[in-house]
CSV table of C-alpha atoms in Angstrom, one decimal:
chain,number,residue,atom,x,y,z
K,87,UNK,CA,28.2,7.8,-1.7
K,88,UNK,CA,25.0,7.1,0.3
K,89,UNK,CA,25.5,7.5,4.1
K,90,UNK,CA,22.0,6.7,5.2
K,91,UNK,CA,20.6,3.2,5.5
K,92,UNK,CA,19.5,1.5,2.3
K,93,UNK,CA,15.7,1.5,1.8
K,94,UNK,CA,14.6,-1.9,0.6
K,95,UNK,CA,11.0,-1.8,-0.6
K,96,UNK,CA,9.5,-5.2,-0.3
K,97,UNK,CA,6.6,-6.0,-2.7
K,98,UNK,CA,4.5,-9.1,-2.8
K,99,UNK,CA,5.0,-9.8,-6.5
K,100,UNK,CA,2.5,-11.0,-9.1
K,101,UNK,CA,2.2,-12.9,-12.3
K,102,UNK,CA,0.5,-9.8,-13.7
K,103,UNK,CA,3.2,-7.7,-15.3
K,104,UNK,CA,1.3,-4.5,-14.4
K,105,UNK,CA,2.1,-5.2,-10.7
K,106,UNK,CA,5.9,-5.0,-11.0
K,107,UNK,CA,5.7,-2.1,-13.4
K,108,UNK,CA,3.6,-0.1,-10.9
K,109,UNK,CA,6.0,-1.0,-8.0
K,110,UNK,CA,9.0,0.2,-10.0
K,111,UNK,CA,7.2,3.5,-10.9
K,112,UNK,CA,6.5,4.1,-7.3
K,113,UNK,CA,10.1,3.4,-6.3
K,114,UNK,CA,11.3,5.8,-9.0
K,115,UNK,CA,9.0,8.5,-7.4
K,116,UNK,CA,10.5,7.7,-4.0
K,117,UNK,CA,14.0,8.1,-5.4
K,118,UNK,CA,13.1,11.5,-6.8
K,119,UNK,CA,11.9,12.6,-3.4
K,120,UNK,CA,15.0,11.3,-1.6
K,121,UNK,CA,18.0,11.4,-3.9
K,122,UNK,CA,20.2,11.1,-0.8
K,123,UNK,CA,18.9,7.6,-0.1
K,124,UNK,CA,19.7,4.4,-2.0
K,125,UNK,CA,16.4,2.7,-2.7
K,126,UNK,CA,16.2,-1.0,-3.8
K,127,UNK,CA,13.2,-3.2,-4.6
K,128,UNK,CA,12.7,-6.9,-3.7
K,129,UNK,CA,9.8,-9.2,-4.3
K,130,UNK,CA,8.5,-12.0,-2.1
K,131,UNK,CA,7.2,-14.1,-5.0
K,132,UNK,CA,6.8,-14.3,-8.8
K,133,UNK,CA,9.1,-11.4,-9.7
K,134,UNK,CA,12.8,-10.7,-9.5
K,135,UNK,CA,14.9,-9.7,-7.8
K,136,UNK,CA,13.9,-11.6,-4.7
K,137,UNK,CA,14.2,-10.0,-1.3
K,138,UNK,CA,16.8,-12.6,-0.3
K,139,UNK,CA,18.8,-11.9,-3.5
K,140,UNK,CA,18.9,-8.2,-2.8
K,141,UNK,CA,19.9,-8.6,0.8
K,142,UNK,CA,22.8,-10.9,-0.3
K,143,UNK,CA,23.9,-8.5,-2.9
K,144,UNK,CA,23.9,-5.6,-0.4
K,145,UNK,CA,25.9,-7.6,2.1
K,146,UNK,CA,28.4,-8.5,-0.6
K,147,UNK,CA,28.9,-4.8,-1.4
K,148,UNK,CA,29.6,-4.0,2.2
K,149,UNK,CA,26.3,-2.4,3.1
K,150,UNK,CA,25.5,-2.7,6.8
K,151,UNK,CA,22.3,-0.8,7.5
K,152,UNK,CA,19.0,-1.5,5.8
K,153,UNK,CA,15.4,-0.4,6.4
K,154,UNK,CA,13.1,-3.0,5.0
K,155,UNK,CA,9.7,-1.4,4.1
K,156,UNK,CA,6.7,-3.7,3.4
K,157,UNK,CA,4.8,-2.4,0.5
K,158,UNK,CA,1.6,-3.3,2.2
K,159,UNK,CA,-1.5,-1.3,3.3
K,160,UNK,CA,-2.3,-3.3,6.4
K,161,UNK,CA,-0.5,-5.5,9.0
K,162,UNK,CA,-1.7,-8.9,7.9
K,163,UNK,CA,0.1,-12.2,7.4
K,164,UNK,CA,2.9,-11.0,5.0
K,165,UNK,CA,3.9,-8.2,7.4
K,166,UNK,CA,3.6,-10.3,10.5
K,167,UNK,CA,5.1,-13.6,9.3
K,168,UNK,CA,6.5,-13.8,5.7
K,169,UNK,CA,8.6,-10.7,5.7
K,170,UNK,CA,10.1,-11.2,9.2
K,171,UNK,CA,11.0,-14.8,8.2
K,172,UNK,CA,12.8,-13.6,5.1
K,173,UNK,CA,14.7,-10.9,7.1
K,174,UNK,CA,15.7,-13.4,9.7
K,175,UNK,CA,17.5,-15.4,7.0
K,176,UNK,CA,19.4,-12.3,5.8
K,177,UNK,CA,23.2,-12.3,5.9
K,178,UNK,CA,24.3,-11.7,9.5
K,179,UNK,CA,26.4,-8.7,8.9
K,180,UNK,CA,23.3,-6.7,7.9
K,181,UNK,CA,21.6,-4.6,10.5
K,182,UNK,CA,17.9,-4.5,9.4
K,183,UNK,CA,15.0,-2.7,10.8
K,184,UNK,CA,11.5,-3.5,9.5
K,185,UNK,CA,9.5,-0.4,8.9
K,186,UNK,CA,5.7,-0.1,9.5
K,187,UNK,CA,3.3,-0.9,6.7
K,188,UNK,CA,1.9,2.1,4.8
K,189,UNK,CA,-1.6,2.3,6.3
K,190,UNK,CA,-3.5,3.8,7.8
K,191,UNK,CA,-2.4,7.3,6.8
K,192,UNK,CA,-4.1,10.6,6.1
K,193,UNK,CA,-2.0,10.8,2.9
K,194,UNK,CA,-3.5,7.6,1.7
K,195,UNK,CA,-7.0,9.0,2.2
K,196,UNK,CA,-5.9,12.0,0.2
K,197,UNK,CA,-4.7,9.7,-2.6
K,198,UNK,CA,-7.9,7.8,-2.6
K,199,UNK,CA,-9.9,11.0,-2.9
K,200,UNK,CA,-7.7,12.3,-5.7
K,201,UNK,CA,-8.1,9.1,-7.6
K,202,UNK,CA,-11.9,9.5,-7.4
K,203,UNK,CA,-11.7,13.1,-8.7
K,204,UNK,CA,-9.5,11.8,-11.5
K,205,UNK,CA,-12.2,9.3,-12.3
K,206,UNK,CA,-14.8,12.1,-12.8
K,207,UNK,CA,-16.1,13.2,-9.4
K,208,UNK,CA,-15.6,16.6,-7.9
K,209,UNK,CA,-15.6,17.9,-4.3
K,210,UNK,CA,-19.2,19.2,-4.9
K,211,UNK,CA,-20.3,15.6,-5.4
K,212,UNK,CA,-19.2,14.4,-2.0
K,213,UNK,CA,-22.4,14.8,0.0
K,214,UNK,CA,-24.5,12.9,-2.6
K,215,UNK,CA,-22.0,10.1,-3.4
K,216,UNK,CA,-21.6,6.9,-1.5
K,217,UNK,CA,-18.1,5.3,-1.7
K,218,UNK,CA,-17.1,1.7,-1.5
K,219,UNK,CA,-13.6,1.4,0.1
K,220,UNK,CA,-12.6,-1.8,-1.7
K,221,UNK,CA,-9.6,-3.6,-0.3
K,222,UNK,CA,-7.9,-7.0,-1.2
K,223,UNK,CA,-9.2,-8.5,2.1
K,224,UNK,CA,-7.4,-10.7,4.6
K,225,UNK,CA,-8.0,-13.7,6.8
K,226,UNK,CA,-6.5,-11.5,9.6
K,227,UNK,CA,-9.3,-9.9,11.5
K,228,UNK,CA,-7.0,-7.0,12.6
K,229,UNK,CA,-6.3,-6.0,9.0
K,230,UNK,CA,-10.0,-6.1,8.1
K,231,UNK,CA,-10.9,-4.0,11.2
K,232,UNK,CA,-8.4,-1.4,10.0
K,233,UNK,CA,-10.2,-1.1,6.7
K,234,UNK,CA,-13.6,-0.7,8.5
K,235,UNK,CA,-12.1,2.0,10.7
K,236,UNK,CA,-10.7,3.8,7.7
K,237,UNK,CA,-14.1,3.7,6.1
K,238,UNK,CA,-15.7,5.3,9.2
K,239,UNK,CA,-13.1,8.0,9.3
K,240,UNK,CA,-13.5,8.8,5.6
K,241,UNK,CA,-17.2,9.1,6.0
K,242,UNK,CA,-16.7,12.0,8.4
K,243,UNK,CA,-15.0,14.1,5.6
K,244,UNK,CA,-18.3,14.7,3.9
K,245,UNK,CA,-19.3,11.7,1.7
K,246,UNK,CA,-22.9,10.5,1.7
K,247,UNK,CA,-21.7,7.2,3.1
K,248,UNK,CA,-18.6,5.0,3.0
K,249,UNK,CA,-18.7,1.2,3.2
K,250,UNK,CA,-15.8,-1.3,3.3
K,251,UNK,CA,-15.6,-4.2,0.9
K,252,UNK,CA,-13.2,-7.1,0.4
K,253,UNK,CA,-12.1,-8.9,-2.8
K,254,UNK,CA,-11.2,-12.1,-0.8
K,255,UNK,CA,-11.2,-13.8,2.6
K,256,UNK,CA,-13.9,-11.6,4.1
K,257,UNK,CA,-17.3,-10.0,3.3
K,258,UNK,CA,-19.0,-8.0,1.9
K,259,UNK,CA,-17.8,-8.1,-1.7
K,260,UNK,CA,-17.7,-4.9,-3.7
K,261,UNK,CA,-20.9,-5.6,-5.6
K,262,UNK,CA,-22.7,-6.1,-2.2
K,263,UNK,CA,-21.5,-2.8,-0.9
K,264,UNK,CA,-22.5,-1.0,-4.1
K,265,UNK,CA,-26.1,-2.4,-3.6
K,266,UNK,CA,-26.1,-1.3,0.0
K,267,UNK,CA,-25.2,2.2,-0.9
K,268,UNK,CA,-28.0,2.3,-3.5
K,269,UNK,CA,-30.5,1.2,-0.9
K,270,UNK,CA,-29.3,4.0,1.4
K,271,UNK,CA,-30.4,6.4,-1.3
K,272,UNK,CA,-27.0,7.8,-2.3
K,273,UNK,CA,-27.4,9.7,-5.6
K,274,UNK,CA,-24.3,8.0,-7.1
K,275,UNK,CA,-22.0,5.3,-6.0
K,276,UNK,CA,-18.2,5.2,-6.5
K,277,UNK,CA,-15.7,2.5,-5.9
K,278,UNK,CA,-12.3,3.4,-4.5
K,279,UNK,CA,-9.8,0.5,-4.7
K,280,UNK,CA,-7.6,0.5,-1.6
K,281,UNK,CA,-4.9,-1.4,-3.3
K,282,UNK,CA,-1.5,-0.4,-4.5
K,283,UNK,CA,-1.1,-2.1,-7.9
K,284,UNK,CA,-3.1,-3.9,-10.6
K,285,UNK,CA,-3.5,-7.6,-10.4
K,286,UNK,CA,-6.0,-10.5,-9.8
K,287,UNK,CA,-7.8,-9.0,-6.8
K,288,UNK,CA,-8.0,-5.5,-8.1
K,289,UNK,CA,-9.5,-6.9,-11.3
K,290,UNK,CA,-12.1,-8.7,-9.1
K,291,UNK,CA,-12.8,-5.3,-7.5
K,292,UNK,CA,-13.3,-3.8,-10.9
K,293,UNK,CA,-15.8,-6.5,-11.9
K,294,UNK,CA,-17.7,-5.9,-8.6
K,295,UNK,CA,-17.9,-2.3,-9.5
K,296,UNK,CA,-19.9,-2.9,-12.7
K,297,UNK,CA,-23.1,-1.3,-11.3
K,298,UNK,CA,-21.3,1.6,-9.7
K,299,UNK,CA,-21.2,5.0,-11.4
K,300,UNK,CA,-17.5,5.6,-10.9
K,301,UNK,CA,-14.5,3.3,-10.5
K,302,UNK,CA,-11.3,4.9,-9.4
K,303,UNK,CA,-7.8,3.7,-10.3
K,304,UNK,CA,-5.6,1.8,-7.9
K,305,UNK,CA,-3.3,4.0,-5.7
K,306,UNK,CA,-0.3,3.1,-7.8
K,307,UNK,CA,2.6,5.5,-7.9
K,308,UNK,CA,0.6,8.4,-6.5
K,309,UNK,CA,2.8,11.1,-5.0
K,310,UNK,CA,1.0,10.7,-1.6
K,311,UNK,CA,1.9,7.0,-1.5
K,312,UNK,CA,5.6,7.9,-2.2
K,313,UNK,CA,5.5,10.4,0.6
K,314,UNK,CA,4.1,7.7,3.0
K,315,UNK,CA,7.1,5.5,2.0
K,316,UNK,CA,9.5,8.3,2.9
K,317,UNK,CA,7.7,8.9,6.2
K,318,UNK,CA,7.9,5.2,7.2
K,319,UNK,CA,11.6,5.1,6.2
K,320,UNK,CA,12.4,8.1,8.3
K,321,UNK,CA,10.5,6.7,11.3
K,322,UNK,CA,12.4,3.4,11.0
K,323,UNK,CA,15.9,4.6,10.3
K,324,UNK,CA,16.4,6.6,13.5
K,325,UNK,CA,16.8,3.5,15.7
K,326,UNK,CA,19.2,2.1,13.1
K,327,UNK,CA,21.3,5.2,13.2
K,328,UNK,CA,21.2,5.3,17.0
K,329,UNK,CA,22.3,1.7,17.1
K,330,UNK,CA,25.4,2.3,15.1
K,331,UNK,CA,26.3,5.5,16.9
K,332,UNK,CA,25.6,7.9,14.0
């Protein structure tokens, strides 16, 4: 019997079947890290089960405490508006706390770097390699500013240069950032998708990386990402437990 709050991982959802498959693989990794926690998955759109459906099922089972964790890398519209709206419509007997989004986190930087090494780079290549930190992009300037800040931080770990890029809603695009790094004189250029799962925008990033030397895989079910989920859950569940006197 699980005694801790249920962890509800909230994913965006996609028509691309690779998206849900990646989300479920990540959730399985989280379960392996925390077998003492019940972990459920809900989708905002396109896939089932829906977030609302999961919440109603949990309430019907008698669950009371839930940590809702947005499977998002930045605090943009979904984290600020969509998810809170869905949670407000949850069954009233549920006590829900929304966890923070995944990024930024040093663990995510580690995952990005490991993906680049898996794609063929080595630590010895860092000083001669420029990296495009390619994110989905957002109409929220706060979210885009976070991506730019991550790029600046990552540059200080030894890369020749790091430039942010966006697949939608903002500029520059991946291909523009690749050209900029070429002009800077970087010996090679790598593209690191700062996205969690395959889909329409990650495919756009991949097309924009056509002239790069290296294209890393999406973050996906990387162990570092699973550890971030656990960290966010732990940070959010404490107030829940305090509230119920546990």
